[in-house]
Short mmCIF file of C-alpha atoms and ligand atoms in Angstrom, two decimals:
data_model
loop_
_atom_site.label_atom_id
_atom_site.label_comp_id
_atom_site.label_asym_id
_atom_site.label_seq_id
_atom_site.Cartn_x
_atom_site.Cartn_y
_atom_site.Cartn_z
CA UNK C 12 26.12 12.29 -16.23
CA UNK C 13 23.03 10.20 -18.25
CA UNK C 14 20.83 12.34 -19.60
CA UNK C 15 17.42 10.96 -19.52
CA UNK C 16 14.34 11.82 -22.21
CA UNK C 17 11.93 11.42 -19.35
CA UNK C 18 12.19 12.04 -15.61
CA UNK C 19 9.09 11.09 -13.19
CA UNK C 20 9.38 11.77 -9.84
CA UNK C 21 6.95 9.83 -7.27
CA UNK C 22 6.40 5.65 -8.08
CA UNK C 23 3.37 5.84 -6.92
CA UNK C 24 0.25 4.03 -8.60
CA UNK C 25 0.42 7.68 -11.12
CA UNK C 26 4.10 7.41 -11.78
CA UNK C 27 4.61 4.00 -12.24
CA UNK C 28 1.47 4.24 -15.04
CA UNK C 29 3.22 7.21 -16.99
CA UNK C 30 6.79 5.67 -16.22
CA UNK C 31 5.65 2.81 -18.40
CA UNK C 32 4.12 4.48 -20.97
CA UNK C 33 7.52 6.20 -21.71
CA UNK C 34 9.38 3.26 -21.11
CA UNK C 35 7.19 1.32 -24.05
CA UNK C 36 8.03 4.01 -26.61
CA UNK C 37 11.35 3.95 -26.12
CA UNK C 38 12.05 7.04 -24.13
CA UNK C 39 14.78 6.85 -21.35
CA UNK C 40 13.11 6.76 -18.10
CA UNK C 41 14.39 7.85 -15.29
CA UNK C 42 11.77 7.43 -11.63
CA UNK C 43 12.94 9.36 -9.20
CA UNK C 44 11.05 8.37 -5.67
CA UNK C 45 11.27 9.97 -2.21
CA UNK C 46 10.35 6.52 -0.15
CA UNK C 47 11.79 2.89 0.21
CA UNK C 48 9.61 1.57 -2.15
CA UNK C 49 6.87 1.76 -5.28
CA UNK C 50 3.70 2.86 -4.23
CA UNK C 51 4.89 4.16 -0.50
CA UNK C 52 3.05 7.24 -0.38
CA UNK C 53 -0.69 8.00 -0.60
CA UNK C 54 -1.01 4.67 -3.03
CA UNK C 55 -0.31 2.94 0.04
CA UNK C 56 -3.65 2.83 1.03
CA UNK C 57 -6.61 2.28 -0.73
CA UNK C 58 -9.83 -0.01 -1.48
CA UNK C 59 -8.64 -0.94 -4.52
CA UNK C 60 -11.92 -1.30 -6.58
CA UNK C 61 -11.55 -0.72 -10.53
CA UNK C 62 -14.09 2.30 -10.91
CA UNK C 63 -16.34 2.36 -13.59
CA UNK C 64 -16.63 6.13 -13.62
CA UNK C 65 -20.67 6.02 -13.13
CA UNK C 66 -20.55 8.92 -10.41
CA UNK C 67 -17.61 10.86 -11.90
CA UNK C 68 -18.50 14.22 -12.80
CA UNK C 69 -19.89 14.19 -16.59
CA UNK C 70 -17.14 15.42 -18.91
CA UNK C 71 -14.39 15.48 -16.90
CA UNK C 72 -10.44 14.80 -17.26
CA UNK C 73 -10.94 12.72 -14.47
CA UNK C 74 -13.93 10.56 -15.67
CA UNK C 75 -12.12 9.87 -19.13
CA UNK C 76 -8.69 8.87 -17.46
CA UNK C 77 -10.94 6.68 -15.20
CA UNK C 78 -12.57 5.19 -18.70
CA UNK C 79 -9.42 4.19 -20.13
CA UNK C 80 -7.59 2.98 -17.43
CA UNK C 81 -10.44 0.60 -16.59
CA UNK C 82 -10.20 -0.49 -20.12
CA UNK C 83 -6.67 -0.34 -20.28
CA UNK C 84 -6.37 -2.95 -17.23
CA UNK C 85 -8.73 -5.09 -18.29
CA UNK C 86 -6.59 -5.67 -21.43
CA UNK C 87 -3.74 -6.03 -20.18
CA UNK C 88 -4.52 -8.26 -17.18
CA UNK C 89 -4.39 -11.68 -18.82
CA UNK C 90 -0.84 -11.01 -20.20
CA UNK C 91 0.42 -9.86 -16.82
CA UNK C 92 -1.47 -12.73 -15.13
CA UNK C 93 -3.03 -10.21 -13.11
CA UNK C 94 -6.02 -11.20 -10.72
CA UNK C 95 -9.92 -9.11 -11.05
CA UNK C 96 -12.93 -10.06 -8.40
CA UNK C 97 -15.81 -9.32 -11.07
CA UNK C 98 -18.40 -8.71 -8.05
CA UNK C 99 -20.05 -5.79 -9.42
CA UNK C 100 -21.43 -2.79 -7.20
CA UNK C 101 -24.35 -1.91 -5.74
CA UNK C 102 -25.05 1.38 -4.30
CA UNK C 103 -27.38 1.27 -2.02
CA UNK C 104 -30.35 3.67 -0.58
CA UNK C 105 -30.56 3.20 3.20
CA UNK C 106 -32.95 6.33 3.51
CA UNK C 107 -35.73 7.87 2.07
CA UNK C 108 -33.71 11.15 1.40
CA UNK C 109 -30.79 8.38 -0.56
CA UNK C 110 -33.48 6.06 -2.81
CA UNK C 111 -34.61 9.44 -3.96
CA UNK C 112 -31.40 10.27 -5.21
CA UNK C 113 -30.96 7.06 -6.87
CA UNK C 114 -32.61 8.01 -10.44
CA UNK C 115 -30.41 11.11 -11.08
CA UNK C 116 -27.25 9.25 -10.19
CA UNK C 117 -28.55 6.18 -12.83
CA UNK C 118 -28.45 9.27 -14.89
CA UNK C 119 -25.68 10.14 -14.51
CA UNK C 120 -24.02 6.61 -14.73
CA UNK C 121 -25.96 6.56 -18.28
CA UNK C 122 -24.85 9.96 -19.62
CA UNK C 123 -21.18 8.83 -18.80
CA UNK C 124 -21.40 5.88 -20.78
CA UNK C 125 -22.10 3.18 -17.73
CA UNK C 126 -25.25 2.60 -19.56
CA UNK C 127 -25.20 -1.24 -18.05
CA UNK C 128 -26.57 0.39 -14.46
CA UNK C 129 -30.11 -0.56 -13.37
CA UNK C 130 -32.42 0.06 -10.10
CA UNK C 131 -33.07 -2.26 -8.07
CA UNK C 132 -35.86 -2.83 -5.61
CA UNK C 133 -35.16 -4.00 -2.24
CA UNK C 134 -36.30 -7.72 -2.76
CA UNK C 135 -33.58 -8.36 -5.87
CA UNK C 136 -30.86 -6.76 -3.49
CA UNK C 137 -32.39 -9.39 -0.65
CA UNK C 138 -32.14 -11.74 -3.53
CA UNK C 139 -28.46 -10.94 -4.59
CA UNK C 140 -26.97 -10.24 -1.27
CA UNK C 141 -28.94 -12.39 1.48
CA UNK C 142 -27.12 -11.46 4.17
CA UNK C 143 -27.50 -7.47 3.76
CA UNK C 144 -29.39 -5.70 6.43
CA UNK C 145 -32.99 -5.38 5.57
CA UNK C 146 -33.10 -1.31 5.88
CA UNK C 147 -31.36 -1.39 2.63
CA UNK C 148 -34.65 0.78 0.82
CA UNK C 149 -33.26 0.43 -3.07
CA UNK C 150 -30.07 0.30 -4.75
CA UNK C 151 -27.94 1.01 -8.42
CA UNK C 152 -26.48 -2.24 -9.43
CA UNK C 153 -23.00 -1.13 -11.25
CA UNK C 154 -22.06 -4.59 -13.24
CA UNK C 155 -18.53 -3.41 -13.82
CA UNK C 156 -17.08 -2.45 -11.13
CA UNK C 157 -15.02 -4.72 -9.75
CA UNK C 158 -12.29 -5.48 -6.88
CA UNK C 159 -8.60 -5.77 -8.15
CA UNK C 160 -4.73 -6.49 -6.02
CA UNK C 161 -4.24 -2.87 -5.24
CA UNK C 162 -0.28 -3.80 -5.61
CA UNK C 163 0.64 -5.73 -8.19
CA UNK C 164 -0.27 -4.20 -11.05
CA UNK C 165 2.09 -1.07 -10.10
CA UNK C 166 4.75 -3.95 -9.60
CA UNK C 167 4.20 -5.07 -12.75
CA UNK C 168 4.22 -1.56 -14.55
CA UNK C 169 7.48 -0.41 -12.82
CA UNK C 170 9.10 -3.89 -13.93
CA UNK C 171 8.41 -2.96 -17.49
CA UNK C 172 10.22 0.02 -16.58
CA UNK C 173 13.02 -1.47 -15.99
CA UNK C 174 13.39 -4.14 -18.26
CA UNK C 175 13.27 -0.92 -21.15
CA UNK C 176 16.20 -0.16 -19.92
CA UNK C 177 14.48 2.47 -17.30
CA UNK C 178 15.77 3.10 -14.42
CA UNK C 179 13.93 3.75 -10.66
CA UNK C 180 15.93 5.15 -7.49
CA UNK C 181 14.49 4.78 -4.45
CA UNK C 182 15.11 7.33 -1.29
CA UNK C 183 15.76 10.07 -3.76
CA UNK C 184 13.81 13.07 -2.72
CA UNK C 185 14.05 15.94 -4.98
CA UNK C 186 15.82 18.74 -3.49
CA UNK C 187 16.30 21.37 -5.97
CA UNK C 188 16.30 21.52 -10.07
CA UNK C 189 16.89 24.24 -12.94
CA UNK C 190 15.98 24.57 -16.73
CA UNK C 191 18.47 25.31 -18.85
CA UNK C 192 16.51 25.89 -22.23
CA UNK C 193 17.52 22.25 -22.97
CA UNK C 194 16.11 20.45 -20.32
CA UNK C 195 16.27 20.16 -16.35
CA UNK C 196 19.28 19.24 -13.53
CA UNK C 197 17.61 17.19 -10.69
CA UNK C 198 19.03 17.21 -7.28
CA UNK C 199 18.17 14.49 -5.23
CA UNK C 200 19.27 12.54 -2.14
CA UNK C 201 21.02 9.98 -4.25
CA UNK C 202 22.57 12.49 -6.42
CA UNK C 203 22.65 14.83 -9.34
CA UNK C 204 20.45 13.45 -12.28
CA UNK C 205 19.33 15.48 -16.04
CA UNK C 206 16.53 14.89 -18.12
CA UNK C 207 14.65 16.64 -21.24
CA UNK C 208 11.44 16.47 -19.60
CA UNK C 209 9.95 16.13 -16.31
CA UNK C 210 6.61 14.56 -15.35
CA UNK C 211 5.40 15.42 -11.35
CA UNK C 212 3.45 12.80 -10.08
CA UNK C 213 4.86 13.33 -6.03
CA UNK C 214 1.34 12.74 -4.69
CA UNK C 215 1.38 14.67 -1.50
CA UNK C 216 3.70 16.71 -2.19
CA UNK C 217 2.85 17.24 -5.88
CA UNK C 218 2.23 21.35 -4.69
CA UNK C 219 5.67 21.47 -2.92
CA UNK C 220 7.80 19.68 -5.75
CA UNK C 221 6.24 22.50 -7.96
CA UNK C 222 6.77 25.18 -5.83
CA UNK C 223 10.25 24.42 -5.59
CA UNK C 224 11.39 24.10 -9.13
CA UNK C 225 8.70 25.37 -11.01
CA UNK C 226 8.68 28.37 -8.34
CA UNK C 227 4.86 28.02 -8.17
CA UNK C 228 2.27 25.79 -7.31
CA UNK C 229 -0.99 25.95 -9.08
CA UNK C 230 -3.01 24.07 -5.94
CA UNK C 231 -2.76 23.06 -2.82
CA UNK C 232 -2.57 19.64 -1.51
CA UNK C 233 -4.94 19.18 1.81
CA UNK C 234 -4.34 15.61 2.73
CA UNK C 235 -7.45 13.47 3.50
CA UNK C 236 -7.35 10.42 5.94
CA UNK C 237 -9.21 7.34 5.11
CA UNK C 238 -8.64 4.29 7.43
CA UNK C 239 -9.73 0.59 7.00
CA UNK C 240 -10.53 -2.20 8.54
CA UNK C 241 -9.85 -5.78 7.37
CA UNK C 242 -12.30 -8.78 8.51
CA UNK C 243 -10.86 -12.24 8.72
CA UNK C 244 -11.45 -14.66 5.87
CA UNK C 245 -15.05 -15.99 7.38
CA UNK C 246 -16.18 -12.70 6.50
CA UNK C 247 -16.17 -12.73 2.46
CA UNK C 248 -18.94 -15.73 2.71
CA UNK C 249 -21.22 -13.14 3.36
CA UNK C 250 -21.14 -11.12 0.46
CA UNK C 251 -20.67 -11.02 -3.05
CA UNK C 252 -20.98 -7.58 -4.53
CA UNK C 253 -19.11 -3.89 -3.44
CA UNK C 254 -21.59 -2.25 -1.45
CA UNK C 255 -21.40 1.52 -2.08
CA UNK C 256 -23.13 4.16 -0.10
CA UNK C 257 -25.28 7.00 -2.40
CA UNK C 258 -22.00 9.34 -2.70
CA UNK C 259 -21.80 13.08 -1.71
CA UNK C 260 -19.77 15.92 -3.58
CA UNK C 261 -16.71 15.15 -1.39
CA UNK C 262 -16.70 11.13 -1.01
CA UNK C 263 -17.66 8.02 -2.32
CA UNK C 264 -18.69 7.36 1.47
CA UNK C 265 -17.79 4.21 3.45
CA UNK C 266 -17.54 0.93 1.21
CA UNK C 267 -17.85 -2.40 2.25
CA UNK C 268 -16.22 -5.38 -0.23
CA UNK C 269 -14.43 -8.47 -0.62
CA UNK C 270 -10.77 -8.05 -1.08
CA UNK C 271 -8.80 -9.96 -4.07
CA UNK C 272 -6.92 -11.65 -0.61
CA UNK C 273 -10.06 -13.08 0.39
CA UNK C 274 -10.82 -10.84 3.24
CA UNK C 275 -13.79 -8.11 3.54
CA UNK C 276 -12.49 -4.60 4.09
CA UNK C 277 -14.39 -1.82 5.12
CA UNK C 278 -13.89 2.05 4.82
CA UNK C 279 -12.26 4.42 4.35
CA UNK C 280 -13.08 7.86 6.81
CA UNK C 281 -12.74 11.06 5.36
CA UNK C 282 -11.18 13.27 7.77
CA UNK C 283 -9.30 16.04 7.20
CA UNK C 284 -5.29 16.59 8.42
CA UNK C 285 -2.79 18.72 7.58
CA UNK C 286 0.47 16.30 8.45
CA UNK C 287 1.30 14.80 4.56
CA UNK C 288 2.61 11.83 6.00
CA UNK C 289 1.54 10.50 9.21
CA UNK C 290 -1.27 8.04 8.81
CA UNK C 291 -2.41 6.71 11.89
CA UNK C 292 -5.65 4.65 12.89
CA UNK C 293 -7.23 5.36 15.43
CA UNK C 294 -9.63 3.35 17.84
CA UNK C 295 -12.71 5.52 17.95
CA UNK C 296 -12.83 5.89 13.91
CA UNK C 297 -12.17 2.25 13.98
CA UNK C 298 -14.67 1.31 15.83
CA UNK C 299 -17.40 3.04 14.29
CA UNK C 300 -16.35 1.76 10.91
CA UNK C 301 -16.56 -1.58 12.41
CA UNK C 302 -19.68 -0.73 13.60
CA UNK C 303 -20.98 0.35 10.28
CA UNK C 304 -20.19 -2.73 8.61
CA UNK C 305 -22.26 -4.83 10.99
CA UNK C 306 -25.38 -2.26 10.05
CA UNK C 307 -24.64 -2.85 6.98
CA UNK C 308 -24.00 -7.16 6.98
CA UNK C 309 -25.24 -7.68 10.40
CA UNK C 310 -23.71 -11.43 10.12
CA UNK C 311 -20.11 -9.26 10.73
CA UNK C 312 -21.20 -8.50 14.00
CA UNK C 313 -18.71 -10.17 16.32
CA UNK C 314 -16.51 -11.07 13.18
CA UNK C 315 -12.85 -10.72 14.26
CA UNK C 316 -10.72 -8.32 12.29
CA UNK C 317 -7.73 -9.05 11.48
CA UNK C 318 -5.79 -5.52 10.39
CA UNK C 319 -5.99 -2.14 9.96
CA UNK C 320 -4.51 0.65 8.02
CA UNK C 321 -4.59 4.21 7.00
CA UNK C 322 -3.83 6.07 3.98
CA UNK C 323 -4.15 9.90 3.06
CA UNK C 324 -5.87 11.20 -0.39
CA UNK C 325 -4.04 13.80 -2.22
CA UNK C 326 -6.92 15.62 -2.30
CA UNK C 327 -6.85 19.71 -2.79
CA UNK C 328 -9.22 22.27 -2.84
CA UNK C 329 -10.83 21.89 -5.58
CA UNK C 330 -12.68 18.10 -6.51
CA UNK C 331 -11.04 17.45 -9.99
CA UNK C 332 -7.63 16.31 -10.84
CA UNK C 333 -5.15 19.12 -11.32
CA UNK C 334 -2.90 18.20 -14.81
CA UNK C 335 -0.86 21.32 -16.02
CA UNK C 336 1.32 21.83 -18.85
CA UNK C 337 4.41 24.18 -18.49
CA UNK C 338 5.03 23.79 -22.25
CA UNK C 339 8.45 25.98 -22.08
CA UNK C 340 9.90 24.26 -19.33
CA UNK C 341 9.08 20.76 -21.12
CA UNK C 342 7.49 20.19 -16.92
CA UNK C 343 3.84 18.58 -16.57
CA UNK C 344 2.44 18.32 -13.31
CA UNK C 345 -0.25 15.38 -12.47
CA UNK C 346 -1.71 16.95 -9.25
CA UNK C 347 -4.52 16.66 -7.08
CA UNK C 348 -5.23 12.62 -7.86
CA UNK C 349 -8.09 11.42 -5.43
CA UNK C 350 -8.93 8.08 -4.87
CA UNK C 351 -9.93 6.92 -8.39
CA UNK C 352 -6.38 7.49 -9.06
CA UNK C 353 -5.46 3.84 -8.93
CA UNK C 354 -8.06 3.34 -11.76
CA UNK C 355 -7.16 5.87 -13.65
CA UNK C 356 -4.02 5.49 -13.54
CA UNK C 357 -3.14 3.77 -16.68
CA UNK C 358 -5.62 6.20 -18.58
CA UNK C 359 -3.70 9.29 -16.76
CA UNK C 360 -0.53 7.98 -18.28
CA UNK C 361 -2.47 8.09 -21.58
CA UNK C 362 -3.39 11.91 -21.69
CA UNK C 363 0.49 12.51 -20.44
CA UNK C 364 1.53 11.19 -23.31
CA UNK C 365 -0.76 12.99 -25.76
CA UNK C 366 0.31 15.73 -23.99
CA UNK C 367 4.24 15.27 -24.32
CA UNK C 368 3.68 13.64 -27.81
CA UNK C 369 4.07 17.64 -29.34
CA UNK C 370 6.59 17.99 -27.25
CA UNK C 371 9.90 16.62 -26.45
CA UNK C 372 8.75 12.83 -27.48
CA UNK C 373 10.02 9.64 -26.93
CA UNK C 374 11.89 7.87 -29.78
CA UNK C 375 11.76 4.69 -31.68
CA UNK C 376 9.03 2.19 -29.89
CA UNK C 377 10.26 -1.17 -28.62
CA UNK C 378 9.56 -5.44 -29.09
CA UNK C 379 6.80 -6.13 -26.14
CA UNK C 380 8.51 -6.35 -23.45
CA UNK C 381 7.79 -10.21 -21.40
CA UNK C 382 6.38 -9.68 -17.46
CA UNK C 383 7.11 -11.62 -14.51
CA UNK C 384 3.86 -13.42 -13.76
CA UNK C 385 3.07 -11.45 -10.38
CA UNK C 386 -0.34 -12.76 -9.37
CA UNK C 387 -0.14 -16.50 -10.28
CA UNK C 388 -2.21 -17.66 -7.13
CA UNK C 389 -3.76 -20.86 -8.24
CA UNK C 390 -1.75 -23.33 -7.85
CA UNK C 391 0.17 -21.38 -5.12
CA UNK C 392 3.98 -21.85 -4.62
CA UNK C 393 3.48 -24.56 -2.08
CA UNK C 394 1.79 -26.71 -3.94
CA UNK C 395 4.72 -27.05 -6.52
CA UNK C 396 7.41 -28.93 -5.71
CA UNK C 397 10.83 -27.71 -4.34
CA UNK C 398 9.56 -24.63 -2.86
CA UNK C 399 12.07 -24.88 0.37
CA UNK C 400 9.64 -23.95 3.63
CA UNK C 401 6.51 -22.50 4.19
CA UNK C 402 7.65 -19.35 6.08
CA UNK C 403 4.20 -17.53 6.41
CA UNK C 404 1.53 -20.18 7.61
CA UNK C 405 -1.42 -17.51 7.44
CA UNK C 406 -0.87 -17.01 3.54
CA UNK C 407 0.98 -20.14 2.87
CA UNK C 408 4.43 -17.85 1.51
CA UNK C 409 7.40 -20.34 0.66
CA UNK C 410 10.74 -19.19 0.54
CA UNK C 411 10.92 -19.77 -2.27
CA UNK C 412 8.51 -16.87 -3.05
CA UNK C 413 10.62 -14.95 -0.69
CA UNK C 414 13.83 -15.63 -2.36
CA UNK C 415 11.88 -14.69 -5.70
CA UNK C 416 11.00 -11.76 -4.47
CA UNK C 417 14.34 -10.42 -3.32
CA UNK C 418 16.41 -11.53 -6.25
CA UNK C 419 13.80 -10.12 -8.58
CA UNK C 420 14.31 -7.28 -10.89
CA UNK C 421 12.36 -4.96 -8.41
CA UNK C 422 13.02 -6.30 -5.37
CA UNK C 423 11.47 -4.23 -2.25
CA UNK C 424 12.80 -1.76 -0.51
CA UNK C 425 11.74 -2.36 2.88
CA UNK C 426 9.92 -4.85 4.83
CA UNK C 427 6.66 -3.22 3.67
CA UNK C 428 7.69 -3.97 0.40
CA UNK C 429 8.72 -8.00 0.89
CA UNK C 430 4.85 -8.04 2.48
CA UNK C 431 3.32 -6.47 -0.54
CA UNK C 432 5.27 -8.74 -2.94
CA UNK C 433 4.74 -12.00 -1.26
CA UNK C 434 1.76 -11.45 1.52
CA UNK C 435 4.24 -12.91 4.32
CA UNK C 436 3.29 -11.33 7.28
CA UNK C 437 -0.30 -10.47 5.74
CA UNK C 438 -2.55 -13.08 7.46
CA UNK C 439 -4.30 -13.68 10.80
CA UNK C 440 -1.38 -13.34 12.90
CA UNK C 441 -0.15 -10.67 10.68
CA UNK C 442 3.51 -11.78 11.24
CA UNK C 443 3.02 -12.67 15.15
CA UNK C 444 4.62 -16.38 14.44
CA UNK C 445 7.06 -15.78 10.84
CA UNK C 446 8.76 -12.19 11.53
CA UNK C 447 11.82 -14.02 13.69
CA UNK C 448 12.78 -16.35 10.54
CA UNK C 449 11.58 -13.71 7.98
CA UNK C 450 14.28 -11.51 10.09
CA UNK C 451 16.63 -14.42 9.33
CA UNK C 452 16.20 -14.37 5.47
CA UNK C 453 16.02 -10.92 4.83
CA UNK C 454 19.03 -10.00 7.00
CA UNK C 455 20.97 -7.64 4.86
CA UNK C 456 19.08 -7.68 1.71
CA UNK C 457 16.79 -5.03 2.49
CA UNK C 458 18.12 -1.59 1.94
CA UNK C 459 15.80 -0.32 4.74
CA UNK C 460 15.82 -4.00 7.34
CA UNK C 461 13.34 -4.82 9.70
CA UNK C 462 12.81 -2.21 12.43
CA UNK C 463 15.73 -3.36 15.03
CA UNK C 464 17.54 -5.57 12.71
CA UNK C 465 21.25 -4.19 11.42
CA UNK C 466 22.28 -4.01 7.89
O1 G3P I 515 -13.87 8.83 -0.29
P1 G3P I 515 -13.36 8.86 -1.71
O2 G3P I 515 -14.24 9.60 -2.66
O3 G3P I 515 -11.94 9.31 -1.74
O4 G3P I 515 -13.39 7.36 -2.29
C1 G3P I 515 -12.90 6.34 -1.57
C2 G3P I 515 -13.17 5.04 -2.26
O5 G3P I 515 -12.65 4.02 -1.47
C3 G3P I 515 -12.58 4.97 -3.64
O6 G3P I 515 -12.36 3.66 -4.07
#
């Protein structure tokens, strides 16, 4: 059996981060995931904005992981060709209770070291964002936050992986493990793996996977829905910035921004569940977000949308990531990752690191590894020559993309996955005219195939 330096269980947008890290040090890495796919739990869903940490709480775990990742993916965008809206934020006051809440949190931007924040008065945000409702009172202007692809960054991490040598196996839910003194047996659904060290970034489960090997859990995860809903194309005319509501203890609130896509999302609820993996929208909480967008752009009034989707926040009961050490057992458990996971992800893997680095560590580092360029959009596929058919007229996917994406290195897992590597199926008709021939390519080259379509 391999023995592995490093075992991570969950690929989400946590355990892809740290499975890199180890992978570009040299350590064996072995990713052990539970779904079809990267990022098929609660990274599924989210707005994907690149936080600046301005309303993080001041000296926290969570706002320097969210500090360094930002940095992190900044630096390493350009090499992975990876796109970045730079729209900026602005938070904005739409009461009298909210403006006067606006000068502690430029505070507290300033004191965590977003010192580029500045009020404004209602007539500059008229100025920047013409089309916002007029009730907007005041607002923080946040110059580096910014809207990023919430997918193929994570792509692009976990292909590092494996071109180190790592390796990632998909529908392999950890059943059972044991320390031996040396290191730890893994039981999965695809078999029996060992490793030195183990690194538990499962998300929604992140309590259960502890409770059943470590025998403990030091939280409790109590899921958190947050749905969306995405406007059609028309829609990003009509802003320019990520407007943020004046944030409360347990939410950044409901945001409304362009997407990387080209599409304005808005979102997400904040409602409580205690299912860890059914994430349904629903019309009423739809609606009302729908609703709240035209309050807040009133130009989105009658604006068709286009999709929506749901995702659930490992949150727990307490607000602050949950990062524990079981020194003995060579075990570290990332827990309790809220939404500005996806930002601080690459400055999580960071502090995982540190922490393993006086433990079992890695060994020799390696050359810089090369990436597939994952977010070339301009000039698209189809504008190159020899690029077969257009399959998906909404997002103008070739099959040659298609193709690309199956035969790739980390090809997906499902159909979900073929949609977040290419965008077929993504668009306006959001598959309604390109899922009979996409059924026709993928047939039998998708572990899990299209609902109703045989191996
Ligand atoms: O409601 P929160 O605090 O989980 O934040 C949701 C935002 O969309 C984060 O980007």
């Amino acid at each position: 059996m391999d023995r592995y330096d490093v075992a991570v269980i969950g690929a989400g947008v946590v355990g892809c981060a740290v499975a890199r890290r180890f992978a570009l040090r040299g350590a064996r890495v072995l990713v052990l995931e539970k779904g079809a796919d990267i990022l098929s739990g609660a990274s599924k869903a989210n707005s994907a904005i690149l936080h600046t940490g301005f309303d993080a709480p001041e000296g926290s775990l969570e706002l320097e992981c969210i500090q360094r990742g930002h940095a992190e993916y900044l630096a390493l965008r350009a090499e992975m060709n990876l796109p970045l809206l730079e729209t900026g934020a602005i938070v904005v006051a739409w009461s009298e209770e909210e403006e006067a809440r606006l000068g502690a949190l430029e505070r507290q931007a300033r004191a965590n070291g977003v010192d580029d924040v500045r009020i404004l008065p209602a007539a500059e945000i008229r100025r920047l964002e013409p089309q916002l409702s007029t009730r907007a009172r005041a607002g923080l202007h946040v110059p580096r936050e910014h809207v990023i692809d919430p997918w193929s960054p994570f792509l692009a991490y976990a292909t590092q992986v494996v071109a180190q040598g790592g390796r990632m196996v998909f529908d392999a839910e950890v059943t059972a493990g044991a320390f031996d003194g040396e290191g730890w047996t893994l039981d999965t659904a695809q078999g029996r793996f060992q490793a030195a060290a183990v690194v538990n970034c499962a998300g929604l489960f992140g309590d259960v996977v502890d409770q059943r090997l470590l025998g403990r859990a030091s939280f409790e995860i109590r899921p958190r829905k947050g749905q969306f809903a995405v406007f059609d194309k028309a829609a990003s005319a009509l802003l320019t910035a990520i407007i943020l509501p004046v944030p409360t203890e347990r939410s950044k609130g409901v945001v409304l921004c362009r997407t990387i896509f080209g599409n304005v999302l808005v979102g997400p609820t904040a409602e409580e569940q205690a299912d860890r993996t059914r994430a349904t929208v629903t019309e009423p909480e739809l609606r009302a977000l729908v609703a709240r967008a035209a309050e807040i752009v009133p130009a989105l009034a009658g604006m068709p949308v286009t999709a929506a989707y749901a995702g659930l926040r490992p949150a727990t009961e307490e607000k602050h990531y949950r990062i524990h050490q079981d020194t003995a057992r060579r075990w570290i458990t990332v827990g309790g990752i809220r939404s500005t996971g996806m930002t601080a992800a690459l400055g999580i893997a960071q502090h995982v690191e540190a922490l393993f680095a006086s433990g079992p560590a890695a060994t020799a580092a390696p050359a810089a590894p090369r990436m597939p360029n994952l977010a070339d959009h301009l000039p698209r596929d189809w504008q190159r020559p020899g690029y077969d058919e257009i399959v998906c007229h909404c997002e103008m996917v070739t099959k040659r993309e298609i193709e690309a994406a199956l035969a790739g290195p980390m090809p997906p897992g499902d159909f979900g996955g073929l949609k977040r590597r290419t965008r077929c199926a993504m668009g306006r008709c959001q598959g309604f005219n390109c899922l009979g021939r996409l059924t026709e390519i993928t047939a039998g080259r998708l572990p899990h195939p299209l609902p109703g379509h045989p191996l």
